[in-house]
CSV table of C-alpha atoms and ligand atoms in Angstrom, one decimal:
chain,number,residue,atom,x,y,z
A,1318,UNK,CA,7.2,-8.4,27.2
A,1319,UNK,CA,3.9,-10.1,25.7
A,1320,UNK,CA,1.7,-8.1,23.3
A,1321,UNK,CA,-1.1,-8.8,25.8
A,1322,UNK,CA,0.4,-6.0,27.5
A,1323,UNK,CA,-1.1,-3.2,25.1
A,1324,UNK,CA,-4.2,-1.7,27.0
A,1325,UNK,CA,-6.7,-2.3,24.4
A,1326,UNK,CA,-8.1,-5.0,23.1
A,1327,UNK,CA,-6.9,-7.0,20.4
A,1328,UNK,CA,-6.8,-6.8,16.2
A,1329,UNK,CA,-9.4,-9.6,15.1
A,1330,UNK,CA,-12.0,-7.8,12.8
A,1331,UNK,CA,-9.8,-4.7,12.7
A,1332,UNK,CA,-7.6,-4.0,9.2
A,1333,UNK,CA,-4.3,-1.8,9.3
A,1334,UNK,CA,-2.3,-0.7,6.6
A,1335,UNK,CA,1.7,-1.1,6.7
A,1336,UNK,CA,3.8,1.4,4.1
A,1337,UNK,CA,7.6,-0.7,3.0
A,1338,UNK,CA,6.0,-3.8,4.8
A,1339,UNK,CA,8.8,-6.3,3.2
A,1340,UNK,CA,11.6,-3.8,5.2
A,1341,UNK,CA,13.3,-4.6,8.6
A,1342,UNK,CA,11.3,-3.1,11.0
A,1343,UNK,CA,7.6,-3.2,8.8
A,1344,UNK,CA,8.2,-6.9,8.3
A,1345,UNK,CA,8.1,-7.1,12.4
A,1346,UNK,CA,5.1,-4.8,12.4
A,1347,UNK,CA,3.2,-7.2,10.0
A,1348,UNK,CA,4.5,-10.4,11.7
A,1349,UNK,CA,3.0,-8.6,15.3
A,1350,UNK,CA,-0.2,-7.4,13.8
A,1351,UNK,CA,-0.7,-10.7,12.2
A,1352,UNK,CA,0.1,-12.7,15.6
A,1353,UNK,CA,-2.3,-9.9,17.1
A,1354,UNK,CA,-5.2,-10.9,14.6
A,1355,UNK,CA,-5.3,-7.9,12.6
A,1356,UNK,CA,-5.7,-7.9,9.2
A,1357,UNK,CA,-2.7,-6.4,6.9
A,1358,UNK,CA,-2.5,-4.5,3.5
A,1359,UNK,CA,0.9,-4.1,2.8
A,1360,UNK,CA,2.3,-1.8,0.8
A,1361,UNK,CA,5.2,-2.8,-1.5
A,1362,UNK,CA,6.9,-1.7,-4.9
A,1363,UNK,CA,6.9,-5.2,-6.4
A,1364,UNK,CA,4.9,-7.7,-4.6
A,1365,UNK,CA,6.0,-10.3,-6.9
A,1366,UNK,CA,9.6,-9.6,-6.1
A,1367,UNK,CA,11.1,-12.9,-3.7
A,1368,UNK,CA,12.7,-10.1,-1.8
A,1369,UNK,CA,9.1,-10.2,-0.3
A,1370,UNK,CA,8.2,-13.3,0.3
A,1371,UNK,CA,8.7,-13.8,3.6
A,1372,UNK,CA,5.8,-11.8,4.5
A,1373,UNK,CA,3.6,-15.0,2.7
A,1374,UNK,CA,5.2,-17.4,5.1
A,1375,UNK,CA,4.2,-15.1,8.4
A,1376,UNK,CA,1.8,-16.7,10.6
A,1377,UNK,CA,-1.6,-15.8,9.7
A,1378,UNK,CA,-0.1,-14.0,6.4
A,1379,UNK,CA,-2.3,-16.5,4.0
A,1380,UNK,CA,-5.5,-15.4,5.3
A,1381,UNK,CA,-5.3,-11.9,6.6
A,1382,UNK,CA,-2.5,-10.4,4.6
A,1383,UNK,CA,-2.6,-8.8,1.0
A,1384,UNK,CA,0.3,-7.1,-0.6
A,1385,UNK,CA,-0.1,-3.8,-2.6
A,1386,UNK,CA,1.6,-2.2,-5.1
A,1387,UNK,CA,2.8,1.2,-4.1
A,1388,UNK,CA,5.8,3.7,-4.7
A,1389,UNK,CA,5.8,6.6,-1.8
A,1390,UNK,CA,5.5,9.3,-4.9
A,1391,UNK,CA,2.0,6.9,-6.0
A,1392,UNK,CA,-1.0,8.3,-4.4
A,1393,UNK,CA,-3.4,6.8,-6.2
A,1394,UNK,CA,-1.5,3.2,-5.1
A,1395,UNK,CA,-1.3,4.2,-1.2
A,1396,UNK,CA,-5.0,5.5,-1.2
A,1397,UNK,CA,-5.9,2.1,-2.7
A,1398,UNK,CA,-3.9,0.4,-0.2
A,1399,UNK,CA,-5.1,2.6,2.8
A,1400,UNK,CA,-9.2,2.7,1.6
A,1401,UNK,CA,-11.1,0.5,3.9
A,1402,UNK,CA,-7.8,0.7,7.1
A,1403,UNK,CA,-8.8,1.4,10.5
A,1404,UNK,CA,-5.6,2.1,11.0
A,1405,UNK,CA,-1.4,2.8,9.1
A,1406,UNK,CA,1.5,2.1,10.0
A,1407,UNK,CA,3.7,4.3,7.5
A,1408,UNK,CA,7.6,2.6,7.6
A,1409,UNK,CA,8.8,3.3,4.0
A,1410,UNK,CA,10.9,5.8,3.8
A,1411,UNK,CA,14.2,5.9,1.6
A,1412,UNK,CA,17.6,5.1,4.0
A,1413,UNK,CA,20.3,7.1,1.8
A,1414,UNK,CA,22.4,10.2,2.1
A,1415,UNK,CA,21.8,11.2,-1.2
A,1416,UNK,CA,19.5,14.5,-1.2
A,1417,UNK,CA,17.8,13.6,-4.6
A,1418,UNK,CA,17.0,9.9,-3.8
A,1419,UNK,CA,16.0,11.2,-0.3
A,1420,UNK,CA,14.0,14.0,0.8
A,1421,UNK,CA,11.6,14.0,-2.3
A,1422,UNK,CA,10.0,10.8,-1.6
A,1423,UNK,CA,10.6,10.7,2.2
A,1424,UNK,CA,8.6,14.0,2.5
A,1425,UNK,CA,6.1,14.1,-0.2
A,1426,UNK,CA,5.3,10.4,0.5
A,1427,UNK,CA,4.6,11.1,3.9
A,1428,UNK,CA,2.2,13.5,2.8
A,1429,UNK,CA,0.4,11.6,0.7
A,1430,UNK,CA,0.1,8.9,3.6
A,1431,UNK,CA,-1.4,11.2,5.2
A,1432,UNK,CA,-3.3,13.0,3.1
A,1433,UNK,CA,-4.7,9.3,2.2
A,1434,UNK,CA,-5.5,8.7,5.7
A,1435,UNK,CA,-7.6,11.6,5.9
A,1436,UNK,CA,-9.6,10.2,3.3
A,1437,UNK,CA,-9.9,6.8,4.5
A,1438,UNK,CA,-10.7,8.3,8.3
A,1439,UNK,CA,-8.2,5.9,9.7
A,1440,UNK,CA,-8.2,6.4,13.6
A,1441,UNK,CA,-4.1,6.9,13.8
A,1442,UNK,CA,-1.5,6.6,11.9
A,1443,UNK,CA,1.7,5.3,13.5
A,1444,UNK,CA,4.8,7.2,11.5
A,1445,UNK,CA,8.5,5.6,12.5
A,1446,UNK,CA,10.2,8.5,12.5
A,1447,UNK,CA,14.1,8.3,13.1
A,1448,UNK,CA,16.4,9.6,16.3
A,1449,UNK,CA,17.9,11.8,13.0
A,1450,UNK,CA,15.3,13.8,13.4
A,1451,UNK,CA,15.5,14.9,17.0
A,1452,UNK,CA,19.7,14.6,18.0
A,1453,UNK,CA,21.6,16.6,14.9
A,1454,UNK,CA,21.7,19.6,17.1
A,1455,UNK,CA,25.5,21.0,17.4
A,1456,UNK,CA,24.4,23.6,19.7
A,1457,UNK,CA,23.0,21.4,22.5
A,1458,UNK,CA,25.3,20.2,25.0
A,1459,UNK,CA,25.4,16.7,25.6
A,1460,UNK,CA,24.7,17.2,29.2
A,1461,UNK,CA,21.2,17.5,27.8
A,1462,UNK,CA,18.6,15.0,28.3
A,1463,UNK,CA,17.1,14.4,24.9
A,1464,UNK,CA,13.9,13.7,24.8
A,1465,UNK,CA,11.2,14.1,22.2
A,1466,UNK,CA,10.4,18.1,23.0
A,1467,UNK,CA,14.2,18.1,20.5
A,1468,UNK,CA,14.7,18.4,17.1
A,1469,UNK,CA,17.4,18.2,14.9
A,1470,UNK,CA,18.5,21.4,13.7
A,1471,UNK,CA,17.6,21.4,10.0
A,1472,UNK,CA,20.6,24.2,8.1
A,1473,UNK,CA,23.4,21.7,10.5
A,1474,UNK,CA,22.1,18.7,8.7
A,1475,UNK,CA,22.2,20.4,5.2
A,1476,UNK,CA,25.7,21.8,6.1
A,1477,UNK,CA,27.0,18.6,6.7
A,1478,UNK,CA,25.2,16.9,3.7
A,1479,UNK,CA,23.5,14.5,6.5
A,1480,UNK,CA,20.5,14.4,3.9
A,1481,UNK,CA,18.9,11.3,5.6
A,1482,UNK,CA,18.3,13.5,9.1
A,1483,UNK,CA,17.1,16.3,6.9
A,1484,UNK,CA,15.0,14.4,5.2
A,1485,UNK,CA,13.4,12.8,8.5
A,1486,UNK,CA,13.2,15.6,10.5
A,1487,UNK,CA,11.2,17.4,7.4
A,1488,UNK,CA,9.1,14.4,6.7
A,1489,UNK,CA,8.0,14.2,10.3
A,1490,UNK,CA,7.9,17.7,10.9
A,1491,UNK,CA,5.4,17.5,7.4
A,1492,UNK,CA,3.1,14.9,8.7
A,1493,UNK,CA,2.7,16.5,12.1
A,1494,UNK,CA,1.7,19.7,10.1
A,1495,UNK,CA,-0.6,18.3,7.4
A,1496,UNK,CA,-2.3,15.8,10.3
A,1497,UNK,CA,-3.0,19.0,12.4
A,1498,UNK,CA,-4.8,20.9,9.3
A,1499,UNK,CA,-6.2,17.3,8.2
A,1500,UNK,CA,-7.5,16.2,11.6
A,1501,UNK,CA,-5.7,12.9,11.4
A,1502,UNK,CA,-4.4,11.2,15.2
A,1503,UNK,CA,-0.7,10.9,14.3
A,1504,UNK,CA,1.7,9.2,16.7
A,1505,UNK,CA,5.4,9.1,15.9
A,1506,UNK,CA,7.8,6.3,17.1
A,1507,UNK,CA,11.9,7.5,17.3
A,1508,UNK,CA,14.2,4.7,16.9
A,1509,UNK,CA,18.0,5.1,17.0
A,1510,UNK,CA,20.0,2.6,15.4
A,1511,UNK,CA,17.7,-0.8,14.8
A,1512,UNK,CA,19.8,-4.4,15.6
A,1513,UNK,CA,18.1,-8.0,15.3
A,1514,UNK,CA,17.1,-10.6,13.7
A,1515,UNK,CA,15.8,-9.9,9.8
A,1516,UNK,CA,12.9,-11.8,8.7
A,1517,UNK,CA,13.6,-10.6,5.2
A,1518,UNK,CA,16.0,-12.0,3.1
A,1519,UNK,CA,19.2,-10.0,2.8
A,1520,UNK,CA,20.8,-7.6,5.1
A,1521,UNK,CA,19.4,-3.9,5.6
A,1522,UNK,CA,21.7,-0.5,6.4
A,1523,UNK,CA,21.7,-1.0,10.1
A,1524,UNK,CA,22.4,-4.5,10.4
A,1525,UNK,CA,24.7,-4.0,7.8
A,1526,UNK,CA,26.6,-1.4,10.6
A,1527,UNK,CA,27.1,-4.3,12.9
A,1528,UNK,CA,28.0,-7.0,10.1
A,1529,UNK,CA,31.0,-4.8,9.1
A,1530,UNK,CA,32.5,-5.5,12.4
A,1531,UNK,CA,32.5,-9.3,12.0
A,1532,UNK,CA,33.1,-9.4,8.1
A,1533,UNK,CA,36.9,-8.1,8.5
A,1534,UNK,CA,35.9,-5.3,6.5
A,1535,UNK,CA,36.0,-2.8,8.8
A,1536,UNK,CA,39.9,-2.3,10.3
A,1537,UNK,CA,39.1,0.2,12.7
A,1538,UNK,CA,36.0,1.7,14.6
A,1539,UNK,CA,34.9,5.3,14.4
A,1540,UNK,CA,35.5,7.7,17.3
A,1541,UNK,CA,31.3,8.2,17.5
A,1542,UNK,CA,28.3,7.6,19.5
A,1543,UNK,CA,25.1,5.5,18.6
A,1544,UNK,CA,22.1,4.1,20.0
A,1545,UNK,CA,21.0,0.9,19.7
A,1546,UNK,CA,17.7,-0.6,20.2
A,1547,UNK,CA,16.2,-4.3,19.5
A,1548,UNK,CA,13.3,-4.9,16.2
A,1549,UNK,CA,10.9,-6.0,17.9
A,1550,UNK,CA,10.5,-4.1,20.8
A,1551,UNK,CA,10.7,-1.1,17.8
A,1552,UNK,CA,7.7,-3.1,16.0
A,1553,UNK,CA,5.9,-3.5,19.9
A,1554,UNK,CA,6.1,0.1,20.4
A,1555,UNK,CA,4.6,0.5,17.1
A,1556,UNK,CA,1.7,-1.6,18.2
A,1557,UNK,CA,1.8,-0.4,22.0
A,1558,UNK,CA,1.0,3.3,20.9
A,1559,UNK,CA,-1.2,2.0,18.4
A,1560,UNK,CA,-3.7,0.6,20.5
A,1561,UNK,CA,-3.2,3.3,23.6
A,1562,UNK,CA,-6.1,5.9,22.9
A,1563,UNK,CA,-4.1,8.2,25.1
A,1564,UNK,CA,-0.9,7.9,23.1
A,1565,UNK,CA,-0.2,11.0,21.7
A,1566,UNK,CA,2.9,13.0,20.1
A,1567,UNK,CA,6.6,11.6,19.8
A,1568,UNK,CA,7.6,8.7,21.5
A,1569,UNK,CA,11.3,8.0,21.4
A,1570,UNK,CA,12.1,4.5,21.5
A,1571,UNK,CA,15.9,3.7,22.4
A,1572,UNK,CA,17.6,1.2,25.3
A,1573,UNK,CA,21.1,2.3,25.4
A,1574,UNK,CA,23.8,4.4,23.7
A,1575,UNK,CA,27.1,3.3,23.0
A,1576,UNK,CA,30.5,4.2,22.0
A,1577,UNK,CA,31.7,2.5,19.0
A,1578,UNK,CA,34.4,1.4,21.3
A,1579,UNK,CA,31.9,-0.5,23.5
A,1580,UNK,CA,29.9,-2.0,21.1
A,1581,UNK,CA,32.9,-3.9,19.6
A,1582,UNK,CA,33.9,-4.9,22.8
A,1583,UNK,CA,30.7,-6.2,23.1
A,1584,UNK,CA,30.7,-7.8,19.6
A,1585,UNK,CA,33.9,-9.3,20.6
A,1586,UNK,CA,33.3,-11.0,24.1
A,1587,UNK,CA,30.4,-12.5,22.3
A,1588,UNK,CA,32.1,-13.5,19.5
A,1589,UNK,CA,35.7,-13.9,20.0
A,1590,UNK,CA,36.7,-15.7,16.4
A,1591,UNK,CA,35.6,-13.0,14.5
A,1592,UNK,CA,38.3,-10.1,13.2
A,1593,UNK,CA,36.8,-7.5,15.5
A,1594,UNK,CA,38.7,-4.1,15.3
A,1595,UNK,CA,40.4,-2.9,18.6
A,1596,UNK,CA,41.7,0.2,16.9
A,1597,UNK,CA,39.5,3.3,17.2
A,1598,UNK,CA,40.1,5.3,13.7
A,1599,UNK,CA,41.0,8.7,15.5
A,1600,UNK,CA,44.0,8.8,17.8
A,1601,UNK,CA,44.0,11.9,18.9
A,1602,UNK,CA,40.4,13.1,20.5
A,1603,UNK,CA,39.0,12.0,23.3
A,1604,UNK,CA,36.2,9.6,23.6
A,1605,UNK,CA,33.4,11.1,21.9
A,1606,UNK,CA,30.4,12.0,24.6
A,1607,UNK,CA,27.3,9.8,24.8
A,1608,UNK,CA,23.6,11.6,24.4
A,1609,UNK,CA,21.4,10.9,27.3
A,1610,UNK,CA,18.4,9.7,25.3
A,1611,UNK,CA,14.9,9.3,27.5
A,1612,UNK,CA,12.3,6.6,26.6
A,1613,UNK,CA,10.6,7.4,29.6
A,1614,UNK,CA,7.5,8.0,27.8
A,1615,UNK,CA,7.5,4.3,26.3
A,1616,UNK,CA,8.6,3.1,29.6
A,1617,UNK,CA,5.8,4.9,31.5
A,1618,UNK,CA,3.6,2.8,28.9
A,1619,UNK,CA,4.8,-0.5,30.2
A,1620,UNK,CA,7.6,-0.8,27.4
A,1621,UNK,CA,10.6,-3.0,28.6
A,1622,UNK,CA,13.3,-3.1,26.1
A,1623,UNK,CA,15.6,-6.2,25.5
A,1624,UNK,CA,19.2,-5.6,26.9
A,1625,UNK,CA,21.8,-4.3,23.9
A,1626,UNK,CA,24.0,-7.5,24.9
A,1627,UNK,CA,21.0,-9.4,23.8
A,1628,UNK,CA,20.3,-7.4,20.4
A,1629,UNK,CA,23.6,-7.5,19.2
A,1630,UNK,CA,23.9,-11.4,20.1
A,1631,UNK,CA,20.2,-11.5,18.4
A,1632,UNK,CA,21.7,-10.0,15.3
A,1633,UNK,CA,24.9,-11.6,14.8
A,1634,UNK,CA,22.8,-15.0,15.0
A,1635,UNK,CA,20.2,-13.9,12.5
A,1636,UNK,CA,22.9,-13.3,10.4
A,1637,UNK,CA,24.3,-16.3,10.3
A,1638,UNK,CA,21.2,-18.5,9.9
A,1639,UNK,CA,20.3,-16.1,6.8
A,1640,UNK,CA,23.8,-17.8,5.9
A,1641,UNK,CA,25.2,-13.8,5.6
A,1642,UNK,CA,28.3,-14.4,7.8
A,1643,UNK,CA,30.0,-17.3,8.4
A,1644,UNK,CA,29.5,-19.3,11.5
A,1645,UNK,CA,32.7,-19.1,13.7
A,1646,UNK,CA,31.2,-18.1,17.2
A,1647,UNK,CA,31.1,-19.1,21.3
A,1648,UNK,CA,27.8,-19.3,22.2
A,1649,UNK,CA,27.0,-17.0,25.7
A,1650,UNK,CA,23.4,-16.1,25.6
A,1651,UNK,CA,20.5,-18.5,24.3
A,1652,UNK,CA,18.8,-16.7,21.2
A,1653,UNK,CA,15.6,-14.9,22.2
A,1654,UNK,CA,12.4,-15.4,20.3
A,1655,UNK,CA,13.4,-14.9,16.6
B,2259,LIG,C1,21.6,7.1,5.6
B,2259,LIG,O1,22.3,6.1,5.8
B,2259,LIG,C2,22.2,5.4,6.9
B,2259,LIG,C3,21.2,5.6,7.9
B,2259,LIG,C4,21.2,4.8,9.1
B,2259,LIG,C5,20.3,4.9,10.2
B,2259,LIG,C6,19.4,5.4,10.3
B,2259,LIG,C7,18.7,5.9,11.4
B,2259,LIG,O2,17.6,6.3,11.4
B,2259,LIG,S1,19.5,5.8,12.9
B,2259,LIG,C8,19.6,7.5,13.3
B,2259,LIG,C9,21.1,7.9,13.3
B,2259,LIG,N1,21.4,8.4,12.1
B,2259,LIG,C10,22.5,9.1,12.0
B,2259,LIG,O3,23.2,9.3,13.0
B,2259,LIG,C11,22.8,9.7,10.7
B,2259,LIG,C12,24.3,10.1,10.6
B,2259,LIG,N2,25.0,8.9,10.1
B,2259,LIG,C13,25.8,8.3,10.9
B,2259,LIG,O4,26.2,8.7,12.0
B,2259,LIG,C14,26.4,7.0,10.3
B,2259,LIG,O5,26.3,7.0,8.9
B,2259,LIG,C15,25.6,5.8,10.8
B,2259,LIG,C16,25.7,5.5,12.2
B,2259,LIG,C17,24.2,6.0,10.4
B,2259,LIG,C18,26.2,4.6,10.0
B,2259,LIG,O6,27.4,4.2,10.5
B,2259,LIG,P1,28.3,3.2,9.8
B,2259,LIG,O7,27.9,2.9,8.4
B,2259,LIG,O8,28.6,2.1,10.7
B,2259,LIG,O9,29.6,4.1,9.5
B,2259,LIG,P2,30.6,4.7,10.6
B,2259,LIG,O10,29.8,5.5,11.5
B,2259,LIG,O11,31.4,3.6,11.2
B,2259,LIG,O12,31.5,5.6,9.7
B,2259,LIG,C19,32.4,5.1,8.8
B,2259,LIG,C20,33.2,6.3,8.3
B,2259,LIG,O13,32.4,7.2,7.6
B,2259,LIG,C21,32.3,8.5,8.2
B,2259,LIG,N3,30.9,8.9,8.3
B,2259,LIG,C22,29.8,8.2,8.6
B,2259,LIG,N4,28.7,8.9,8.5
B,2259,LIG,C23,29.0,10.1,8.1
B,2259,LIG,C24,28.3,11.3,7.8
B,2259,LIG,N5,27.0,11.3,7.9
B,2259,LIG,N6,29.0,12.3,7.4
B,2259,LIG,C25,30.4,12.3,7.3
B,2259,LIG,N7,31.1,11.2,7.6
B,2259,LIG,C26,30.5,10.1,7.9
B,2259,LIG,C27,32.7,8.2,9.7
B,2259,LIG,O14,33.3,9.3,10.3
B,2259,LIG,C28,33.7,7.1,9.5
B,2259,LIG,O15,35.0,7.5,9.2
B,2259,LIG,P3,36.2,7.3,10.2
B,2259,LIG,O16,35.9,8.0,11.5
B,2259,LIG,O17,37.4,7.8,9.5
B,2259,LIG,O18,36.3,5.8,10.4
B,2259,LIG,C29,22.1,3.7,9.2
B,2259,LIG,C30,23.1,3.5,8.3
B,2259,LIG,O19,24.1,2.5,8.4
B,2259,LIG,C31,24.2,1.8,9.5
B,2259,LIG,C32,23.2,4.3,7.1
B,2259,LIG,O20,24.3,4.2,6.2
B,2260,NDP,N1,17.0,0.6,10.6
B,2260,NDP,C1,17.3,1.6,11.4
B,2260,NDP,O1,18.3,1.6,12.1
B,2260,NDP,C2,16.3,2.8,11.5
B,2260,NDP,C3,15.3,3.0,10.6
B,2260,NDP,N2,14.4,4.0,10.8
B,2260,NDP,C4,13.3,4.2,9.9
B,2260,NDP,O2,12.5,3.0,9.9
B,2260,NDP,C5,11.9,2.8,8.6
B,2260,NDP,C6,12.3,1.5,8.1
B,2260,NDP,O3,13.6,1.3,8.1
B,2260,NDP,P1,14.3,-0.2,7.8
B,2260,NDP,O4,13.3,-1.2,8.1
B,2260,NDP,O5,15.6,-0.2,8.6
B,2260,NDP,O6,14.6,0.0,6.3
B,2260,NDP,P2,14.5,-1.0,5.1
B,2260,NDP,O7,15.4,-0.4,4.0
B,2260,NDP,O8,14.6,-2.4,5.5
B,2260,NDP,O9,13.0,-0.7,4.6
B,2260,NDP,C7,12.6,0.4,4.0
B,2260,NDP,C8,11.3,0.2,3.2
B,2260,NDP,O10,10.9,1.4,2.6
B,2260,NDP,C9,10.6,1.1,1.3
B,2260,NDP,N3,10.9,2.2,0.4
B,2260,NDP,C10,12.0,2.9,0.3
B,2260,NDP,N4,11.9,3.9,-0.6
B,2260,NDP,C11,10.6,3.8,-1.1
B,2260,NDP,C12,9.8,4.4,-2.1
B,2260,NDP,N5,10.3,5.5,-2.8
B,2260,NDP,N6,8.6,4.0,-2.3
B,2260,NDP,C13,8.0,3.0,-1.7
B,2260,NDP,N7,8.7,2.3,-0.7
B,2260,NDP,C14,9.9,2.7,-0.5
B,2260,NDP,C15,11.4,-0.1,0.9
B,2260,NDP,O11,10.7,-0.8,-0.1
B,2260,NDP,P3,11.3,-1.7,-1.2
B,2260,NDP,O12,11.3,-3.0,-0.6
B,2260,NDP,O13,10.3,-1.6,-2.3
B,2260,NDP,O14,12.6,-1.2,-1.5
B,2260,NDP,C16,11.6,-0.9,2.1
B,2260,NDP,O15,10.6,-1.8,2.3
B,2260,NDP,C17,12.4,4.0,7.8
B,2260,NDP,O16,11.4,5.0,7.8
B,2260,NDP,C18,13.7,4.5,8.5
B,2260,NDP,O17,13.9,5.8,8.2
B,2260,NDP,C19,14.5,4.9,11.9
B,2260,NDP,C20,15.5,4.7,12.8
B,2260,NDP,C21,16.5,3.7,12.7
């Protein structure tokens, strides 16, 4: 999939702003944009935290990218980071299921994204939402395609403290409300569960779910369904719906959904000398069901999405050139691009 793809022309001359931009997936937005010859303010608690300095090293990071100091809860740092942007990307959010650390600044920082956006007259913003915010639905069968028309249902995820879905679905739910009364072109991209290789330093939540397989600390796998999708064909649909005019609304971006069954078989056929589990942690229940997730609006766009096979392989490796797991595996696929 090559970024020449994306219908409109490209970034040179044009300067977008990137919220979290030393995170997982932000860190592939900026390295895209940058390959893409936009320019990049980034926005970042501590730019002179080493935690961030991959970004520096990026191709094209030395003369078109700037890092900006900015908590979520700062507007006075985001609107001096977003003055001036054709365009933001807005990444941060918290990743926690702790309702205080959570929903506060995941909400209210979205809304001072986009309130700041308004005042800059960006022409979108790009918000990565989460697949949190659209599957926590107990009453919805899952027979059900979902697609983005769902959302999760908001007193299920406070009953069963998932405050990291509340928090998304509200902050989403937030910007598409405030963009509406604020007249700002919003665009949301859905991930499920993000695998691949990290540019940044050390390991974040969702690589961190596959590591625990390899690591011996996890014994057994849970009787639950995920799914999975590659970094930077989540950072490509970022750019892809970014520079579509016609874009518009939710755009759920997910390749395949697995059982935590299959995705250690996966792990291990891949990787047969590491201490993969085999046991499932419940016994007794059946095989929990998959969700029947629809991209189809990406795909429609031209989005092709790296095989899971190929993620998870993409991951493991990135985590042992970052030196986070020890290197005892058979090599089966070549690495793609990292
Ligand atoms: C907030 O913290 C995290 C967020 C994310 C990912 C964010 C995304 O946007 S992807 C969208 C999907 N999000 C969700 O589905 C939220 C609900 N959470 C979960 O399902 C899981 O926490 C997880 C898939 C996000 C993480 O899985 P992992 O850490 O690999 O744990 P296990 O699923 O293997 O579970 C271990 C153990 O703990 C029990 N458990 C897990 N989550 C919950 C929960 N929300 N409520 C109650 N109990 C939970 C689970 O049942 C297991 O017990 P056993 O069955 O006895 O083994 C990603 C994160 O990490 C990858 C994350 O932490
Ligand atoms: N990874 C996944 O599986 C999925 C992630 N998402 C969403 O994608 C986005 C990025 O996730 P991911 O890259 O994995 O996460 P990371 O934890 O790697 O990145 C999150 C970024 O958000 C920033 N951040 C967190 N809290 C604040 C705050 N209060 N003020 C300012 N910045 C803050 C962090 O900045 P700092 O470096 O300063 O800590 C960090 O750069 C999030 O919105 C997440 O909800 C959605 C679906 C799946």
């Amino acid at each position: 999939m090559a970024l020449d793809n994306v219908s409109s022309g490209s970034g040179y001359g044009k300067t977008v702003c990137v919220t979290g931009a030393g995170g997982f997936i932000a860190s592939w937005i900026v390295k895209l944009l940058l390959e893409r010859g936009y320019t990049v303010k980034g926005t970042v608690r501590n730019p002179d935290d080493q935690k961030n300095a991959h970004l520096k090293e990026l191709e094209g990071a030395k003369d078109r990218l700037t890092l900006w100091r900015a908590h979520l809860l700062d507007f006075q740092g985001l609107k001096d980071a977003i003055s001036g942007c054709h365009g933001v990307f807005h990444t941060a959010s918290p990743m926690t299921n702790d309702a205080e650390k959570m929903v506060n600044p995941a909400v209210n920082g979205t809304k001072n994204v986009i309130i700041a956006a308004a005042e800059a007259k960006v022409e979108r913003v790009v918000f990565t939402s989460s697949i949190g915010a659209v599957y926590m639905d107990p009453n919805r069968s899952r027979d059900v395609v979902v697609d983005e028309s769902c959302w999760s249902d908001l007193e299920f995820c406070k009953n069963t403290n998932n405050w990291y879905c509340y928090g998304k679905t509200v902050a989403e739910l937030a910007a598409w409300e405030l963009a509406k009364e604020k007249g700002v072109d919003l665009v949301t991209v859905v991930p499920p569960l993000v695998m691949g290789p990290i540019l940044q330093p050390t390991m974040n939540i969702s690589t961190g779910h596959i590591f625990k397989y390899l690591s011996g600390s996890a014994k057994s796998y849970t009787n639950d369904v995920h799914a999975y999708v590659h970094v930077r064909d989540v950072a490509f649909a970022h750019l892809l719906v970014y520079e579509t005019p016609s874009a518009s609304g939710r755009y759920i971006c997910s390749q395949s959904s697995l059982h935590r069954g299959e995705l250690v078989e996966i792990l291990a056929r891949l990787f047969p000398n590491y201490p993969i589990p085999t046991k499932c942690s419940d016994e007794i229940n059946p095989r929990a069901k998959h969700y029947k997730y629809s991209s189809q609006k990406l795909k429609d766009m031209g989005m092709e999405f790296t095989p899971v096979e190929q993620s998870l392989y993409d991951t493991v490796i990135s985590l042992q050139h970052k030196g986070i797991l020890g290197v005892v595996h058979t090599k089966k696929y070549a690495s793609s691009k990292l």
